[in-house]
PDB file of C-alpha atoms in Angstrom:
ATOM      1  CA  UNK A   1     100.882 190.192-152.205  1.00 35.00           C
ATOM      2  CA  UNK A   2     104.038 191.719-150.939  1.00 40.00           C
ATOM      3  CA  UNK A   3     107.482 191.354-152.764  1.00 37.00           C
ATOM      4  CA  UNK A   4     110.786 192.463-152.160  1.00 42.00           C
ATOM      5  CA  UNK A   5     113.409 191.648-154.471  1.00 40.00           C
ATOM      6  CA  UNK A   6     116.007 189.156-154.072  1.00 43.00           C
ATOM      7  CA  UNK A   7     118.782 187.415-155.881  1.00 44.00           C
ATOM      8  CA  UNK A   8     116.062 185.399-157.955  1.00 47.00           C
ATOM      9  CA  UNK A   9     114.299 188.580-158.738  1.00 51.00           C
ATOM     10  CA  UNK A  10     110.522 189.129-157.183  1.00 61.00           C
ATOM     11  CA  UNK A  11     110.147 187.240-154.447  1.00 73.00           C
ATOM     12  CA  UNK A  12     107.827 186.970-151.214  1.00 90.00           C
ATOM     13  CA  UNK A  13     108.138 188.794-148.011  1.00 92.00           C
ATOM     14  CA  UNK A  14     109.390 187.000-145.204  1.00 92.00           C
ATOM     15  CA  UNK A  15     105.536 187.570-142.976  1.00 95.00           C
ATOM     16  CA  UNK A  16     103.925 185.836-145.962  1.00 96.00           C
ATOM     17  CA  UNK A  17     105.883 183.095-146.318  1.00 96.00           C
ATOM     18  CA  UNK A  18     105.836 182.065-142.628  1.00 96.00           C
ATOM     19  CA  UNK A  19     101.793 182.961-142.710  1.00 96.00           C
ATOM     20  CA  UNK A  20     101.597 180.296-145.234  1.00 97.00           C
ATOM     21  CA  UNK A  21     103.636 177.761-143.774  1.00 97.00           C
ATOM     22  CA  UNK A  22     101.127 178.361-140.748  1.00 96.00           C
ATOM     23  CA  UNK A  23      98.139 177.694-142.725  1.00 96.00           C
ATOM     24  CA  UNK A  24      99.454 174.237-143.585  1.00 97.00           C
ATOM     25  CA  UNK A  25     100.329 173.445-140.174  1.00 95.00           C
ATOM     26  CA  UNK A  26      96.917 173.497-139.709  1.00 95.00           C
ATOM     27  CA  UNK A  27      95.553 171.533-142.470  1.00 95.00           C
ATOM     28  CA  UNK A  28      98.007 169.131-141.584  1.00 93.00           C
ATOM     29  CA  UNK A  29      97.040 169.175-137.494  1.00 92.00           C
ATOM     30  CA  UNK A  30      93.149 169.108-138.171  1.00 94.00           C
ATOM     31  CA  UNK A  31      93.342 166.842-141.170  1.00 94.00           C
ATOM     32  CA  UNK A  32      91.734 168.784-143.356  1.00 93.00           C
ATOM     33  CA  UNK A  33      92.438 169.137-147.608  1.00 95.00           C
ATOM     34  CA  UNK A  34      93.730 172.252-148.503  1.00 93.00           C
ATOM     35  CA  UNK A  35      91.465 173.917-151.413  1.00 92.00           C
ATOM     36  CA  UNK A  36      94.531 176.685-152.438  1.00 90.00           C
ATOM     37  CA  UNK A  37      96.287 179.379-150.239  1.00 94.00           C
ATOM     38  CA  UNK A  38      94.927 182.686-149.740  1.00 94.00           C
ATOM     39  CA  UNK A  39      96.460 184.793-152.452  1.00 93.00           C
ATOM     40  CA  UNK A  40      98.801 187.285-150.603  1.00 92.00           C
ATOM     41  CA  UNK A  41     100.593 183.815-149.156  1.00 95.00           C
ATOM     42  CA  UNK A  42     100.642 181.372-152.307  1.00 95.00           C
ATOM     43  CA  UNK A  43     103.840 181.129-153.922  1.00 96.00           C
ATOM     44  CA  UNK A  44     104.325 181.909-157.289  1.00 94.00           C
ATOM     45  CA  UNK A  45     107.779 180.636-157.713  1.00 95.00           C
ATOM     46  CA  UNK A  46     109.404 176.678-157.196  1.00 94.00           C
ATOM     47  CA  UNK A  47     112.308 179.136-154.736  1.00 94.00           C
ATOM     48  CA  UNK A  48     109.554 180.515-152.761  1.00 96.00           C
ATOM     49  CA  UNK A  49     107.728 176.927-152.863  1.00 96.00           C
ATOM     50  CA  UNK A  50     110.579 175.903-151.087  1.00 96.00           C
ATOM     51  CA  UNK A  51     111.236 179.083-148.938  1.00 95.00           C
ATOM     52  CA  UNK A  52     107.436 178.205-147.663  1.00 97.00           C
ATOM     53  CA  UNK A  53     108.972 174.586-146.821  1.00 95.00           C
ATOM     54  CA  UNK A  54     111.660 175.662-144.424  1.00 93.00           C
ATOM     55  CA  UNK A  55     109.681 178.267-142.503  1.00 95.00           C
ATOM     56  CA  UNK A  56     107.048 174.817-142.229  1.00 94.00           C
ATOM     57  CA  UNK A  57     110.608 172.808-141.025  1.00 90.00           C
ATOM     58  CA  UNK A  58     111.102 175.590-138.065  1.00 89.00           C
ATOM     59  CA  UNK A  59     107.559 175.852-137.229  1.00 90.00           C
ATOM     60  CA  UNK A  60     107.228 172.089-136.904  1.00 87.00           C
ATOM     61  CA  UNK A  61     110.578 171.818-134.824  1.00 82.00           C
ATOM     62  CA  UNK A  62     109.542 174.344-132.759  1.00 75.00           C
ATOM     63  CA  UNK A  63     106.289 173.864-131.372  1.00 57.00           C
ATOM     64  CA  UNK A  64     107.479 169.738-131.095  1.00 58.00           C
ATOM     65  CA  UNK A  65     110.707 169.324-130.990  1.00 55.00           C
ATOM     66  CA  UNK A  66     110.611 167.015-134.279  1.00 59.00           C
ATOM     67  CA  UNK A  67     113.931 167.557-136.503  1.00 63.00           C
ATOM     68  CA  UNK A  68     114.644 166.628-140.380  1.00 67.00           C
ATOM     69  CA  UNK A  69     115.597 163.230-140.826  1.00 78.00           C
ATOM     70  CA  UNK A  70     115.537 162.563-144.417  1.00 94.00           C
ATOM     71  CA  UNK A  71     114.597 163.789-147.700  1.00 97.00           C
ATOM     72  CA  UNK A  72     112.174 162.930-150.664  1.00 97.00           C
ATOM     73  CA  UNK A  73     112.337 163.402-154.318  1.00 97.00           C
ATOM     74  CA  UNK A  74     109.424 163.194-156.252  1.00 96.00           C
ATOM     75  CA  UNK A  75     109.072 163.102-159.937  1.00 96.00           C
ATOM     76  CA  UNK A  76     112.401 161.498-160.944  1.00 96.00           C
ATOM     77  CA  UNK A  77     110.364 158.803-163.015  1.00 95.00           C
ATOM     78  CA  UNK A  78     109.013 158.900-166.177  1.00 94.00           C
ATOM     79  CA  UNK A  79     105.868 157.466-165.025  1.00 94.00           C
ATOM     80  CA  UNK A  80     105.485 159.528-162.171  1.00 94.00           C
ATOM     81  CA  UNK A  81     105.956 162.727-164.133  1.00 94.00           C
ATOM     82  CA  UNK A  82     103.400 161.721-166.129  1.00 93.00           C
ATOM     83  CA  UNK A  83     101.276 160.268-163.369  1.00 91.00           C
ATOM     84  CA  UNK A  84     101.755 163.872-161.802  1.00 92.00           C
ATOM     85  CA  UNK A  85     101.791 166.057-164.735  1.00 93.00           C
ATOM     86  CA  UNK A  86     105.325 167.616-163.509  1.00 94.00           C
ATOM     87  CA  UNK A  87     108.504 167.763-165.927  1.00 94.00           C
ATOM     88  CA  UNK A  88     110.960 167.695-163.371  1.00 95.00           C
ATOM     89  CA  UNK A  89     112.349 166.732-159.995  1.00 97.00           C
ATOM     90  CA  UNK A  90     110.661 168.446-156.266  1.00 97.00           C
ATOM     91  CA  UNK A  91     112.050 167.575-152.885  1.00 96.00           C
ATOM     92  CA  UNK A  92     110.421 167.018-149.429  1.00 96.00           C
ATOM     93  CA  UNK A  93     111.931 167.054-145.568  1.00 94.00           C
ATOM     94  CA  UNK A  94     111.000 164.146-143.397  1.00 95.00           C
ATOM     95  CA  UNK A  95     110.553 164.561-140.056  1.00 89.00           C
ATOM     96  CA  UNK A  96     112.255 161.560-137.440  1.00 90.00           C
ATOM     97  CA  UNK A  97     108.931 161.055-136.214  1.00 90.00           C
ATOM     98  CA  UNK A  98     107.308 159.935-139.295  1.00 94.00           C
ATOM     99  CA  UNK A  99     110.744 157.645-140.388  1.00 96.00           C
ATOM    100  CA  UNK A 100     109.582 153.567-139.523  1.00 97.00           C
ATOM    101  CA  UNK A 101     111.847 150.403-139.513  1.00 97.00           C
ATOM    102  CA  UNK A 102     111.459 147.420-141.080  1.00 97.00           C
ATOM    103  CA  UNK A 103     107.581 147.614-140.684  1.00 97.00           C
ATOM    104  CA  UNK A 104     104.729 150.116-139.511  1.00 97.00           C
ATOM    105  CA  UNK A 105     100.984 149.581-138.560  1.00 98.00           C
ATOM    106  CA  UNK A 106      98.961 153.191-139.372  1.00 98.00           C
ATOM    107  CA  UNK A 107      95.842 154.406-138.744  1.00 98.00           C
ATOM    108  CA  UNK A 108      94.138 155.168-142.152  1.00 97.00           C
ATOM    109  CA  UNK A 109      91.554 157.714-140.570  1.00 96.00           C
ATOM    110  CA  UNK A 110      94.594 159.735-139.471  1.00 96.00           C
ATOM    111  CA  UNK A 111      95.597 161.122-142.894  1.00 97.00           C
ATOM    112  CA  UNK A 112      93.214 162.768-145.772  1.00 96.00           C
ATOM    113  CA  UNK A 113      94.219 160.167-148.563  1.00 97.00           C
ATOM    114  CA  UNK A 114      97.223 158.151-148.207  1.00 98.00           C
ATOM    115  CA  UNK A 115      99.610 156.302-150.523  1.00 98.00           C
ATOM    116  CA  UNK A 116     102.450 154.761-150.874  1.00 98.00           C
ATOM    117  CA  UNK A 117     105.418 154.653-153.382  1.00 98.00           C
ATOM    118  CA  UNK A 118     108.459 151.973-153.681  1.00 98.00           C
ATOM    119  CA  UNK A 119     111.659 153.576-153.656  1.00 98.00           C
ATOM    120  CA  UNK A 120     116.065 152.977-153.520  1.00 98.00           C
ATOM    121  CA  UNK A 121     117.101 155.194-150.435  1.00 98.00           C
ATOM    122  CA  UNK A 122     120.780 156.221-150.037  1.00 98.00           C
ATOM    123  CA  UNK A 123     121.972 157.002-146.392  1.00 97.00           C
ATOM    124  CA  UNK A 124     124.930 158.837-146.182  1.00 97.00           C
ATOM    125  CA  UNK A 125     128.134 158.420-144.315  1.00 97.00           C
ATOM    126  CA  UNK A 126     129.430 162.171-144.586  1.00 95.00           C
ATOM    127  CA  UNK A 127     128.314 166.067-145.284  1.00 95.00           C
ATOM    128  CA  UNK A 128     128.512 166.143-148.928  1.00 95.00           C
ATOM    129  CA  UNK A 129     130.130 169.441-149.794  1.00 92.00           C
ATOM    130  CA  UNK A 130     128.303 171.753-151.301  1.00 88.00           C
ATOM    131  CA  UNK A 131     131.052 172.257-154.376  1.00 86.00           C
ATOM    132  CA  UNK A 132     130.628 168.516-154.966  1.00 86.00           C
ATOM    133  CA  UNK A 133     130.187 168.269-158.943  1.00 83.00           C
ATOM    134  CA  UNK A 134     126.596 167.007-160.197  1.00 83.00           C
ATOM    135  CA  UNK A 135     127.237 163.908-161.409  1.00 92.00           C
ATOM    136  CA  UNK A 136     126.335 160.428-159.548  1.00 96.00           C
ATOM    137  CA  UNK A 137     130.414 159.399-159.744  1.00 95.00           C
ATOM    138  CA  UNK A 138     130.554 162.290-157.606  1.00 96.00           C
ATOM    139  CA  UNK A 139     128.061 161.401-154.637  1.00 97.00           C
ATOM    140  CA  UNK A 140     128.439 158.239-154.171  1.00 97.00           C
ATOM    141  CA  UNK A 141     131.832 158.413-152.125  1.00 97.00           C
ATOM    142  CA  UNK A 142     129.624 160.200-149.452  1.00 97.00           C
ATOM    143  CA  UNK A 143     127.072 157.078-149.881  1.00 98.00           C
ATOM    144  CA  UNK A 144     127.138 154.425-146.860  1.00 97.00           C
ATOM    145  CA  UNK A 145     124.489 152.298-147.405  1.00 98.00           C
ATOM    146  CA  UNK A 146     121.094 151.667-150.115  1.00 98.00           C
ATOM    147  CA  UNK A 147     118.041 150.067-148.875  1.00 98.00           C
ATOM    148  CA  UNK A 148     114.312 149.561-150.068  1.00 98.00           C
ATOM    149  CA  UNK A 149     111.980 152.564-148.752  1.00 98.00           C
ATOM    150  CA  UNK A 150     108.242 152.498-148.619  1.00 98.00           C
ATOM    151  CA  UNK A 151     107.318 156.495-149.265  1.00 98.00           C
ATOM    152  CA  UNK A 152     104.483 157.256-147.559  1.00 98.00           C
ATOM    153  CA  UNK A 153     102.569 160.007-149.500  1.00 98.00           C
ATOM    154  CA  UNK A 154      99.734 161.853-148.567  1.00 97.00           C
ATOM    155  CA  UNK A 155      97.176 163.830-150.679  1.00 97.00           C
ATOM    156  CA  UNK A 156      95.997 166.509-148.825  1.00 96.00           C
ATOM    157  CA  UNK A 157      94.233 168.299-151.130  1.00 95.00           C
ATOM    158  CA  UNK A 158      90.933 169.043-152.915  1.00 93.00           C
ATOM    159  CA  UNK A 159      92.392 168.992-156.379  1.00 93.00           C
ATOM    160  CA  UNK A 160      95.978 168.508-156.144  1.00 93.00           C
ATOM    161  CA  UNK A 161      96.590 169.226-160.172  1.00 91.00           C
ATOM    162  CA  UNK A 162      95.060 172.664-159.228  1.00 91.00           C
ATOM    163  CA  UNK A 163      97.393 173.774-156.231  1.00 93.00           C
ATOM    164  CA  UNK A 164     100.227 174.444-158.663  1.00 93.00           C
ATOM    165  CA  UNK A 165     103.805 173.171-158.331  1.00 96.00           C
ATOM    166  CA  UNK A 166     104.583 175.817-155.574  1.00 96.00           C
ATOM    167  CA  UNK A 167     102.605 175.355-153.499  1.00 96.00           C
ATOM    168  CA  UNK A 168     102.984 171.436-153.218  1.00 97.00           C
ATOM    169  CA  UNK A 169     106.935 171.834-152.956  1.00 97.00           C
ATOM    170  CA  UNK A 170     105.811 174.427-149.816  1.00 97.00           C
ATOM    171  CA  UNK A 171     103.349 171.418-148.028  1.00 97.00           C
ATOM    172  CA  UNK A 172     106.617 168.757-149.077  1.00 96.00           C
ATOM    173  CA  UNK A 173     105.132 167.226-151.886  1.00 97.00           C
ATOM    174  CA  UNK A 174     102.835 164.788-150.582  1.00 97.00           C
ATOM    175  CA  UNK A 175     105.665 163.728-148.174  1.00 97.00           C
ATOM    176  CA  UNK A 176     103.684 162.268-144.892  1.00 97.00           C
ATOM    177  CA  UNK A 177     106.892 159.774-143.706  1.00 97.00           C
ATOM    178  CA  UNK A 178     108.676 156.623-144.860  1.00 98.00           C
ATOM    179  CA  UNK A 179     109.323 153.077-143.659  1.00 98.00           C
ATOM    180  CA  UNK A 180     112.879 151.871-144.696  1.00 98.00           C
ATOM    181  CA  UNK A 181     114.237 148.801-144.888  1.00 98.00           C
ATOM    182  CA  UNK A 182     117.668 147.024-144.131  1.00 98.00           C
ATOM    183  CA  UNK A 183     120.849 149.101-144.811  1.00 98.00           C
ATOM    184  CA  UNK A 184     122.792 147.069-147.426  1.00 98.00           C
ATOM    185  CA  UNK A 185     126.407 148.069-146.820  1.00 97.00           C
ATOM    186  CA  UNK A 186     127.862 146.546-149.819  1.00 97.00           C
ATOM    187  CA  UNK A 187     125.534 148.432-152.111  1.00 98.00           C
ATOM    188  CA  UNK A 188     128.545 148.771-154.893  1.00 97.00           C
ATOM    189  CA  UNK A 189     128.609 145.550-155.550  1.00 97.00           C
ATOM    190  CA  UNK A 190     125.491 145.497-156.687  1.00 97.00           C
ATOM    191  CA  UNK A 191     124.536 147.232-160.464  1.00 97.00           C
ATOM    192  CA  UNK A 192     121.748 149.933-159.026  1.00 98.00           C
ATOM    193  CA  UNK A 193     120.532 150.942-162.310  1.00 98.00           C
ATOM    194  CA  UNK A 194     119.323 147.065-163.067  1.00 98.00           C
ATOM    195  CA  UNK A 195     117.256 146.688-159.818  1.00 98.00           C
ATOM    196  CA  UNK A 196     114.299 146.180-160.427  1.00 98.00           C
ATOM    197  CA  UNK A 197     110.802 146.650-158.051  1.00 98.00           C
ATOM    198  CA  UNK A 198     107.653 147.102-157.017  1.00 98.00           C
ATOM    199  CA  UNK A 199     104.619 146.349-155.024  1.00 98.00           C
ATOM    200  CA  UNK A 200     102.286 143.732-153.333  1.00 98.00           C
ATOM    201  CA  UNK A 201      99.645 145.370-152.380  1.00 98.00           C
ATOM    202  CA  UNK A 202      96.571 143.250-150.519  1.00 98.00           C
ATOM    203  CA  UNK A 203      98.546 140.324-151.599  1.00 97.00           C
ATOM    204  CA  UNK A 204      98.787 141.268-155.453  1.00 97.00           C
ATOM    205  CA  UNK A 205     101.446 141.880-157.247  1.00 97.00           C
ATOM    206  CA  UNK A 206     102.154 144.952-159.182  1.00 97.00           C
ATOM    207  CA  UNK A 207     103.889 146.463-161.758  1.00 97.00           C
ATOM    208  CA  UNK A 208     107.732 146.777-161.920  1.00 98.00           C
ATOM    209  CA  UNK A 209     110.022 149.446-162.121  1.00 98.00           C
ATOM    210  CA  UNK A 210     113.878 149.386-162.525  1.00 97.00           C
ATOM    211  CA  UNK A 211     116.660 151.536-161.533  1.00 98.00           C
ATOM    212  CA  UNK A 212     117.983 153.304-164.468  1.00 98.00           C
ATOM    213  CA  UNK A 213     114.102 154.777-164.793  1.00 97.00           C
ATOM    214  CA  UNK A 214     115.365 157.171-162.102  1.00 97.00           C
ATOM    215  CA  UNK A 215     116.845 160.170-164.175  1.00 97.00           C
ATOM    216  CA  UNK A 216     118.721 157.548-165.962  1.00 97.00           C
ATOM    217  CA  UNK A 217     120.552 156.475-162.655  1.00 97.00           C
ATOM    218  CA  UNK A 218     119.629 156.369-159.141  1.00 98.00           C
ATOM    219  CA  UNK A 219     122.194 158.755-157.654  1.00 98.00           C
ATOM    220  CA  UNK A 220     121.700 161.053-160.464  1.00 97.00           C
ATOM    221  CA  UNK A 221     118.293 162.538-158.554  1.00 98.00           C
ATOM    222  CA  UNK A 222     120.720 162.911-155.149  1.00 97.00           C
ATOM    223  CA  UNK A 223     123.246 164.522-157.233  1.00 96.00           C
ATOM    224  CA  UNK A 224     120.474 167.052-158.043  1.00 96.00           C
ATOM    225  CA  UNK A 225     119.149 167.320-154.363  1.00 96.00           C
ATOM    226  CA  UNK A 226     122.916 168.304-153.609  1.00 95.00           C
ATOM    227  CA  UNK A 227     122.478 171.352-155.765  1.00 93.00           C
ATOM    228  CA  UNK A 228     119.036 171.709-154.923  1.00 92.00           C
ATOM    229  CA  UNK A 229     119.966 172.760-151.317  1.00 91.00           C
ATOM    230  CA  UNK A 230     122.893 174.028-152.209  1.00 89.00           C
ATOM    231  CA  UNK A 231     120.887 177.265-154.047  1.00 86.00           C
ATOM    232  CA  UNK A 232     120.250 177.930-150.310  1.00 83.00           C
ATOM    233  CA  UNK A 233     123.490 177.697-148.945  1.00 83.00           C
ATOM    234  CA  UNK A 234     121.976 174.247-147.298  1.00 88.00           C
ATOM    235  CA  UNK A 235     124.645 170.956-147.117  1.00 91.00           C
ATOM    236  CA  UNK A 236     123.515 167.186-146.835  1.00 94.00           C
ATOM    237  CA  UNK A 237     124.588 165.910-143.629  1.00 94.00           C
ATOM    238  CA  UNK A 238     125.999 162.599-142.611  1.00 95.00           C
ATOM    239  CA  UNK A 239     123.690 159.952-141.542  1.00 95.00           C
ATOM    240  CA  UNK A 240     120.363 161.732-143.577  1.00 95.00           C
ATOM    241  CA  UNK A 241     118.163 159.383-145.070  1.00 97.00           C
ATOM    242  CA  UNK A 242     117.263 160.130-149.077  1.00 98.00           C
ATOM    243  CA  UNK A 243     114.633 158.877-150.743  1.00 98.00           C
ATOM    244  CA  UNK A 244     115.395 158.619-154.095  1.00 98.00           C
ATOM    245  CA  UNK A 245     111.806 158.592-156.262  1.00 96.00           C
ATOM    246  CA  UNK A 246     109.197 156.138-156.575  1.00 97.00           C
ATOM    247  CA  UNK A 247     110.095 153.366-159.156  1.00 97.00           C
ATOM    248  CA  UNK A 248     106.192 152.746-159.491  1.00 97.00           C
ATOM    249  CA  UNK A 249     102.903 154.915-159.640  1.00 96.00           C
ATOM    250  CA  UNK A 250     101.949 155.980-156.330  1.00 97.00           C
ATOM    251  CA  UNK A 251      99.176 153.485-154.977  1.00 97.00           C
ATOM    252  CA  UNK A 252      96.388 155.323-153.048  1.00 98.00           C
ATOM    253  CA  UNK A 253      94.612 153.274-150.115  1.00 98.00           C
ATOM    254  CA  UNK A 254      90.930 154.225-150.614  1.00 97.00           C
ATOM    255  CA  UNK A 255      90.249 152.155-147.609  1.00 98.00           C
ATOM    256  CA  UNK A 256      92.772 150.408-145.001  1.00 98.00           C
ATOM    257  CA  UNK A 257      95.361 147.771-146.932  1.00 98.00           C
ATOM    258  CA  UNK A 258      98.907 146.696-146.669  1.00 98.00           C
ATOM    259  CA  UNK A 259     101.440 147.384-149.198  1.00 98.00           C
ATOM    260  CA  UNK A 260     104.900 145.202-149.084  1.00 98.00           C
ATOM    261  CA  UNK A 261     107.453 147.156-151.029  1.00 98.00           C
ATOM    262  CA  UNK A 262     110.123 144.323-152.663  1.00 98.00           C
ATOM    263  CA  UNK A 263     113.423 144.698-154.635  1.00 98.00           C
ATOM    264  CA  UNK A 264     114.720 141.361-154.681  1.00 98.00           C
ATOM    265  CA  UNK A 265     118.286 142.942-154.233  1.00 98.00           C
ATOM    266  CA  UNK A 266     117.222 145.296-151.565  1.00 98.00           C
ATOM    267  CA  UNK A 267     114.735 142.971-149.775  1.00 97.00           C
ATOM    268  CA  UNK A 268     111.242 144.238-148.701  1.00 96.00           C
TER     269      UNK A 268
END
């Protein structure tokens, strides 16, 4: 592999990072489960995971003509850090055309394995700055509406527990596009870390998860994605959609289903 060294120390050179966001273009256009990366292009680092991410962002926009929508945050539950065997949180793009209203009807032969994940999405009303202070208090002036989100994950991989935590942040963890629900404007009123929600999926109910199980507050995991991007000089724009972190372990559709995401608050 070839390194240069940058302001996090080693990290990889720019022809390797944009080979590897190449290769899972591909996986992604062919449908196909990645087994690993070739060596010289699989990150070793959670800033080069993410270096790999944007080069995928460009490519994408490109060759399409797609743009970044929204963001994801994975592992910002207890349970799904477990579920996932990751200590901390990793963030996704979204592209605008995998974002759904209300409702979506999807082909299940169109992705490797998919899933889905209930979730509190914030939408915001302005940039947040990127000297905004960490703390939820502190993003949720920039906040103008909450709303239920179904996540809709994808496992693209042979063995994801084997790709390492790189290399998933570089394919936007599991991130294959969302379906959000009503914008509720008056979102303050309403005491976030309480909520509580989950699934029906094939017309069963599932388990429950509440608010507060997201880093001990909802906003606190957007209040890390604002110094997330920040590391690279990146700002959250007005009117980007974030999804927040599943509230519930990820359900994976085997075969073709429907899942109805419901937080009584929030609707469904």
């Amino acid at each position: 592999m070839k390194l240069n060294r940058g302001r996090e120390g080693i990290v990889m050179e720019t022809e390797n990072i944009f080979q590897a966001a190449k290769i899972i273009m591909r996986s992604r256009r062919l449908n196909l489960p990645i087994s690993t990366l070739p060596a010289s292009y699989r990150p070793k680092t959670i800033e080069d995971g993410y270096r790999i991410q944007r080069a995928l962002q460009k490519l994408i926009n490109g060759n399409s003509g797609k743009t970044s929508m929204a963001y994801k945050i994975g592992c910002t539950t207890t349970v799904m850090q477990k579920f996932l065997d990751i200590d901390h949180p990793c963030a996704g793009t979204i592209m605008d055309s995998e974002m759904y209203y209300g409702t979506a009807e999807l082909n299940h032969s169109n992705y490797v394995l998919p899933g889905v994940e209930c979730e509190i999405v914030a939408r915001l009303k302005n940039d947040i700055p990127l000297s905004v202070m960490n703390s939820p208090k502190d993003v949720a002036p920039y906040i103008d509406a909450l709303m239920i989100g179904i996540e809709i994950v994808e496992n693209r991989y042979v063995d994801f527990r084997s790709m390492g935590v790189p290399t998933l942040i570089a394919d936007d963890f599991f991130n294959a596009g969302c379906v959000l629900g009503k914008p509720i404007k008056n979102w303050e009123e309403l005491e976030i870390c309480e909520l509580k929600g989950g699934f029906i999926i094939n017309g069963k109910r599932g388990p429950l998860g509440q608010g507060a199980d997201i880093m001990g507050h909802p906003l606190a995991a957007l209040a890390w994605l604002v110094n997330q991007t920040a590391i690279f000089g990146q700002q959250l724009k007005a009117g980007s959609y974030v999804m927040l972190g599943s509230l519930v372990e990820t359900y994976w559709f085997e075969s073709p289903g429907q899942a109805v995401a419901r937080i009584p608050e929030l609707g469904e």
